[in-house]
Short mmCIF file of C-alpha atoms and ligand atoms in Angstrom, two decimals:
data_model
loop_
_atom_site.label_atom_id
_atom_site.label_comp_id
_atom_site.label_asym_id
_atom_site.label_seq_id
_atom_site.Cartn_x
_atom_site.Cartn_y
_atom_site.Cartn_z
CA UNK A 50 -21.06 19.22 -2.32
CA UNK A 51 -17.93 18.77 -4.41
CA UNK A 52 -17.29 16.12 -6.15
CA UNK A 53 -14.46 13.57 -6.57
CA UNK A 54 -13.05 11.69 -9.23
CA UNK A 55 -11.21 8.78 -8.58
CA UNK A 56 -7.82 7.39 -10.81
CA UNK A 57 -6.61 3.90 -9.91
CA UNK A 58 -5.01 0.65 -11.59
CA UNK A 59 -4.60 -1.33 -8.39
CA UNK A 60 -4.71 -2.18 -4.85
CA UNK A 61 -7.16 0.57 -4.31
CA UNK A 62 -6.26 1.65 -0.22
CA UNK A 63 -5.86 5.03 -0.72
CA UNK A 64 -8.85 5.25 -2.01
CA UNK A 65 -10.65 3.65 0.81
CA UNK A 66 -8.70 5.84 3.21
CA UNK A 67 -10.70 8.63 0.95
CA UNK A 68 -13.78 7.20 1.27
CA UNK A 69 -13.52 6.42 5.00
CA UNK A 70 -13.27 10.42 5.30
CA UNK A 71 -15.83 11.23 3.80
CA UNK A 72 -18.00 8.35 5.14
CA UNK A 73 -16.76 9.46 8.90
CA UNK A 74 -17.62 13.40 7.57
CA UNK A 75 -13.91 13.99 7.97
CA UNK A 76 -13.85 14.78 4.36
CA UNK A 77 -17.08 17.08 2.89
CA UNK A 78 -16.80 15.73 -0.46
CA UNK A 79 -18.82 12.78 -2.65
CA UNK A 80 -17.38 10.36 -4.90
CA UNK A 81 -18.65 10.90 -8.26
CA UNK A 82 -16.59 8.29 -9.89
CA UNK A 83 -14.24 5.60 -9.83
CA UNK A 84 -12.52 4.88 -12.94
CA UNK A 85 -9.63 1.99 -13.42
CA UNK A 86 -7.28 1.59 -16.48
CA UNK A 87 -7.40 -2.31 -15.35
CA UNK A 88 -10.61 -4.64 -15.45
CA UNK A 89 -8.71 -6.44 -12.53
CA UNK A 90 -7.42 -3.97 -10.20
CA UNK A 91 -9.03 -4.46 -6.48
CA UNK A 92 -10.17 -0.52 -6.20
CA UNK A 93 -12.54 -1.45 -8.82
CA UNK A 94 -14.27 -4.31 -6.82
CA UNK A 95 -14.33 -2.18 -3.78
CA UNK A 96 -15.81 0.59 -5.28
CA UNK A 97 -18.39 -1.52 -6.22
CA UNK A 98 -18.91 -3.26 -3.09
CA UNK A 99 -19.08 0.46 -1.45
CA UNK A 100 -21.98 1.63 -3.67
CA UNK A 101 -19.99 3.94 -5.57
CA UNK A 102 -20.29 4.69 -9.46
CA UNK A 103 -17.22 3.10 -11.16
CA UNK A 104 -16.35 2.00 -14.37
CA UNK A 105 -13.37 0.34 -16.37
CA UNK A 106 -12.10 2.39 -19.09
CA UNK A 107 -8.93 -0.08 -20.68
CA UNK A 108 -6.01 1.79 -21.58
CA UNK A 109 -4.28 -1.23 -23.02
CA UNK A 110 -3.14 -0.84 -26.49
CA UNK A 111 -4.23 2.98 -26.72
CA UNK A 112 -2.36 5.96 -27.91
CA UNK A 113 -1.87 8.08 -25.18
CA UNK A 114 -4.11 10.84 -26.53
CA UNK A 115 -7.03 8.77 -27.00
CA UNK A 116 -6.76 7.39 -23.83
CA UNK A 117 -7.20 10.49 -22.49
CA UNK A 118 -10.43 12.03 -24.13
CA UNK A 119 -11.78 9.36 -23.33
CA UNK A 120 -10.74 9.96 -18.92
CA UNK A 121 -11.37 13.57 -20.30
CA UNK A 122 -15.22 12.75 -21.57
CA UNK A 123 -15.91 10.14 -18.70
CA UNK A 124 -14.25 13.18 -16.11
CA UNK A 125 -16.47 15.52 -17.49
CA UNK A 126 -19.84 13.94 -17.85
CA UNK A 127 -19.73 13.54 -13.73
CA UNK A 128 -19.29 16.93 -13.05
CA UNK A 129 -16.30 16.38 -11.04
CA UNK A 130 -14.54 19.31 -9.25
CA UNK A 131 -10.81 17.21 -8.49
CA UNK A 132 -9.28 14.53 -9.69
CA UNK A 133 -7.43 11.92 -7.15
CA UNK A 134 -5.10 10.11 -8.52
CA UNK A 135 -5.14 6.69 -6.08
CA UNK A 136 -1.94 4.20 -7.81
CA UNK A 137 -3.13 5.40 -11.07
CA UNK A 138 -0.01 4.00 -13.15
CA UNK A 139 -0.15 6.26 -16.35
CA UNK A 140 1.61 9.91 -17.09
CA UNK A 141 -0.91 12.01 -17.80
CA UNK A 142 -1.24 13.85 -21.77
CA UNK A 143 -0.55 17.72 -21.32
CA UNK A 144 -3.86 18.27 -22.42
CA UNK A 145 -5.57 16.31 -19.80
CA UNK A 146 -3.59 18.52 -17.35
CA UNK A 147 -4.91 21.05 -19.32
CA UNK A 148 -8.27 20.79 -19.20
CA UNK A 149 -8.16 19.85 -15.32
CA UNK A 150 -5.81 22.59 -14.25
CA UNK A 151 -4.70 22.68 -10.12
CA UNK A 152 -7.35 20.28 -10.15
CA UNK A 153 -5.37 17.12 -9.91
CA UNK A 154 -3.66 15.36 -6.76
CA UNK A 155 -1.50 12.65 -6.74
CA UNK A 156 0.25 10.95 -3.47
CA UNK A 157 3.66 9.54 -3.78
CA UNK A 158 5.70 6.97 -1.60
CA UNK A 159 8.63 9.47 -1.14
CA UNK A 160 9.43 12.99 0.13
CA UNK A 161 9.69 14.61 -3.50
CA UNK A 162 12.07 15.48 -5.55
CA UNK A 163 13.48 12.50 -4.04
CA UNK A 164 12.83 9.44 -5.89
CA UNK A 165 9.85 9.96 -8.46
CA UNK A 166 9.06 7.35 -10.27
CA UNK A 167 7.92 3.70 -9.98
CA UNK A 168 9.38 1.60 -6.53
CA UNK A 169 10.00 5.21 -4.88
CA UNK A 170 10.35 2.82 -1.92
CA UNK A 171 12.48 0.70 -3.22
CA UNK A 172 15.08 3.52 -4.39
CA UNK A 173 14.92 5.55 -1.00
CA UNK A 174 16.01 1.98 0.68
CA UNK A 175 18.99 1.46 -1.91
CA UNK A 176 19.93 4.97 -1.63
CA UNK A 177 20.75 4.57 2.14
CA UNK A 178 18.50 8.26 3.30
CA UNK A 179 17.66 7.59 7.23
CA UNK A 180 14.29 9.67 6.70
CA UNK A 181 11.63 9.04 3.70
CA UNK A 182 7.57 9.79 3.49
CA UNK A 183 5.11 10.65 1.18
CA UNK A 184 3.76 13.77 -0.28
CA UNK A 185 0.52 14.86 -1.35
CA UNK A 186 0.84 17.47 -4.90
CA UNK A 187 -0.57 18.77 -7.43
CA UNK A 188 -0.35 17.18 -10.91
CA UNK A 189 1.13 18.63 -14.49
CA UNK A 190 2.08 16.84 -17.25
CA UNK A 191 5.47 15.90 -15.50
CA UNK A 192 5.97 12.85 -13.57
CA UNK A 193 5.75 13.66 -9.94
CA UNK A 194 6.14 17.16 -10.22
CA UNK A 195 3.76 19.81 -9.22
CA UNK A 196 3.26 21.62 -6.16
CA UNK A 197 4.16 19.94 -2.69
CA UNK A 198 0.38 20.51 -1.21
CA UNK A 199 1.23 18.19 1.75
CA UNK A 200 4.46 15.89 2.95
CA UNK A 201 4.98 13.75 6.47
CA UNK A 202 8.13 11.72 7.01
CA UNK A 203 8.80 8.01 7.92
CA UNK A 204 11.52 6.93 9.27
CA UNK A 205 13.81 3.94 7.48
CA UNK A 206 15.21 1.29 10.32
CA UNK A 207 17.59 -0.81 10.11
CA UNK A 208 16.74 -4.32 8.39
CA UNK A 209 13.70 -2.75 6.40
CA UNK A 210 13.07 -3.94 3.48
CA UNK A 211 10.90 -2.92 0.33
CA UNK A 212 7.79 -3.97 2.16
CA UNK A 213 8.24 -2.71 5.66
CA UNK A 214 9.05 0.67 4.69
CA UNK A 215 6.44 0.89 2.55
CA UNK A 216 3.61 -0.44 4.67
CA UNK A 217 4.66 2.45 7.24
CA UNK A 218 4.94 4.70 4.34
CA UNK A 219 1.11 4.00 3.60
CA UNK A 220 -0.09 4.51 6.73
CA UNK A 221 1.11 8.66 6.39
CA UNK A 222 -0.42 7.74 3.27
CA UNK A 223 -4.03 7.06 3.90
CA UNK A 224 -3.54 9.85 6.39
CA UNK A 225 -2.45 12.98 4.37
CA UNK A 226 -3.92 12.29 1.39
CA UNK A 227 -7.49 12.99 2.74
CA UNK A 228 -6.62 16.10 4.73
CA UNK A 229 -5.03 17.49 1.16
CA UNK A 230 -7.82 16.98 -0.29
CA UNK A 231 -9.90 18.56 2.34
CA UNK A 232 -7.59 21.83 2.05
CA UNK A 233 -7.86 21.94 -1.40
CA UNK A 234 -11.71 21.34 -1.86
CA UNK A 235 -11.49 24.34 1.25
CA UNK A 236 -9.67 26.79 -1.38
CA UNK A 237 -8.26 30.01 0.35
CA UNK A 238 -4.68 28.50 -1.23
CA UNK A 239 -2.87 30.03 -3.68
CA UNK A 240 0.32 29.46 -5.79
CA UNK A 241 3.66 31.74 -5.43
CA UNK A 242 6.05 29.58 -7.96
CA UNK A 243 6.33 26.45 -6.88
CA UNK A 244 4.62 27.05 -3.33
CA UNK A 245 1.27 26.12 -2.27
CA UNK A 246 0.33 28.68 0.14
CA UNK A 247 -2.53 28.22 2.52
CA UNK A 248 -3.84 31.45 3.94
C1 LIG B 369 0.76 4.05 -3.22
O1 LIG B 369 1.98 3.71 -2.65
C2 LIG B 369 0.81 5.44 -3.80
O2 LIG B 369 1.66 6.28 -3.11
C3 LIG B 369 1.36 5.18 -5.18
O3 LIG B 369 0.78 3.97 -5.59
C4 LIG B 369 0.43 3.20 -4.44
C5 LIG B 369 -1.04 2.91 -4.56
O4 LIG B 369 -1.50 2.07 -3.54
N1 LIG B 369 1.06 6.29 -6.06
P1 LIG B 369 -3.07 1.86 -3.35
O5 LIG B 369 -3.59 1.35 -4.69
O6 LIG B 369 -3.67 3.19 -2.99
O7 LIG B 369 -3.22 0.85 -2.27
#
């Protein structure tokens, strides 16, 4: 069975949406870990609550660097075959990217390259577009970056604001995320540039 590492600082519900796959066998995978940057941060509690190995590793104060050997060593020492990144709120070293490589996923509130970053939502509503989303990829050592595996749109209506638009953003969310993951974990993918190409 392959195994999952989890990345999160917060709320945590992308995660869940994970592990409601792979409780409902949508998802052939097992979560091997759960690690937060923040002693507070919800996903922590549920992971817990759900039975799953987690743990705290505090990034406060940290270079960088050190911060990651130590997600490198914890990563490692669980066997896991992909990271998730879940609202994991850090940029990644180039040598964690290294030693993890194609094996990294990330989702982000927008239809990349448009509006990476923090409040994605935020800046698609002050930008005016009609049409955002989210979009499942792989990570590198750039912020929002790597290869598009998956993308689905949402639309923006009138009198949205941050929080509307982002709640239906989720929802594609919780939704794609899992079924990247379960095409990734299936391999028969490959890369041509910046493509991810499924056979
Ligand atoms: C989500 O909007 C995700 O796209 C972004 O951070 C947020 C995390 O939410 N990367 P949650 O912690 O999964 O609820």
């Amino acid at each position: 069975m392959k195994r999952l590492g989890i990345l999160l600082s917060g709320r945590g519900s992308n995660f869940e949406a994970i592990a409601d796959s792979v409780a409902a066998g949508r998802l052939d995978a097992e979560i091997a870990i759960v690690i937060s940057n923040r002693r507070e941060a919800r996903g922590l509690e549920i992971a817990r609550a759900r039975g799953f190995p987690a743990v705290c590793i505090p990034s406060k104060g940290l270079p960088r660097e050190d911060y990651d050997r130590q997600l490198i060593a914890e990563l490692k020492s669980r066997d896991v075959d992909l990271i998730c990144l879940a609202g994991f709120m850090r940029l990644l070293t180039a040598e964690f990217c290294r030693e993890f490589p194609m094996r990294i996923l990330n989702i982000h509130p927008s239809l990349l390259p448009a509006f990476p970053g923090l409040d994605a939502q935020k800046q698609a509503l002050e930008h005016g577009v009609k049409i955002s989303g989210c979009t499942a990829h792989f990570v590198d050592e750039h912020l929002d970056a790597g290869p598009i595996v998956l993308q689905a749109a949402a639309a923006v209506l009138a009198g949205d604001t941050a929080e509307t638009l982002s709640a239906r953003i989720l929802k594609e969310e919780h939704r794609i995320y899992s079924e990247a993951i379960r095409i990734v974990l299936a391999g028969g993918w490959r890369i041509e540039g910046r493509r991810v190409v499924v056979d």
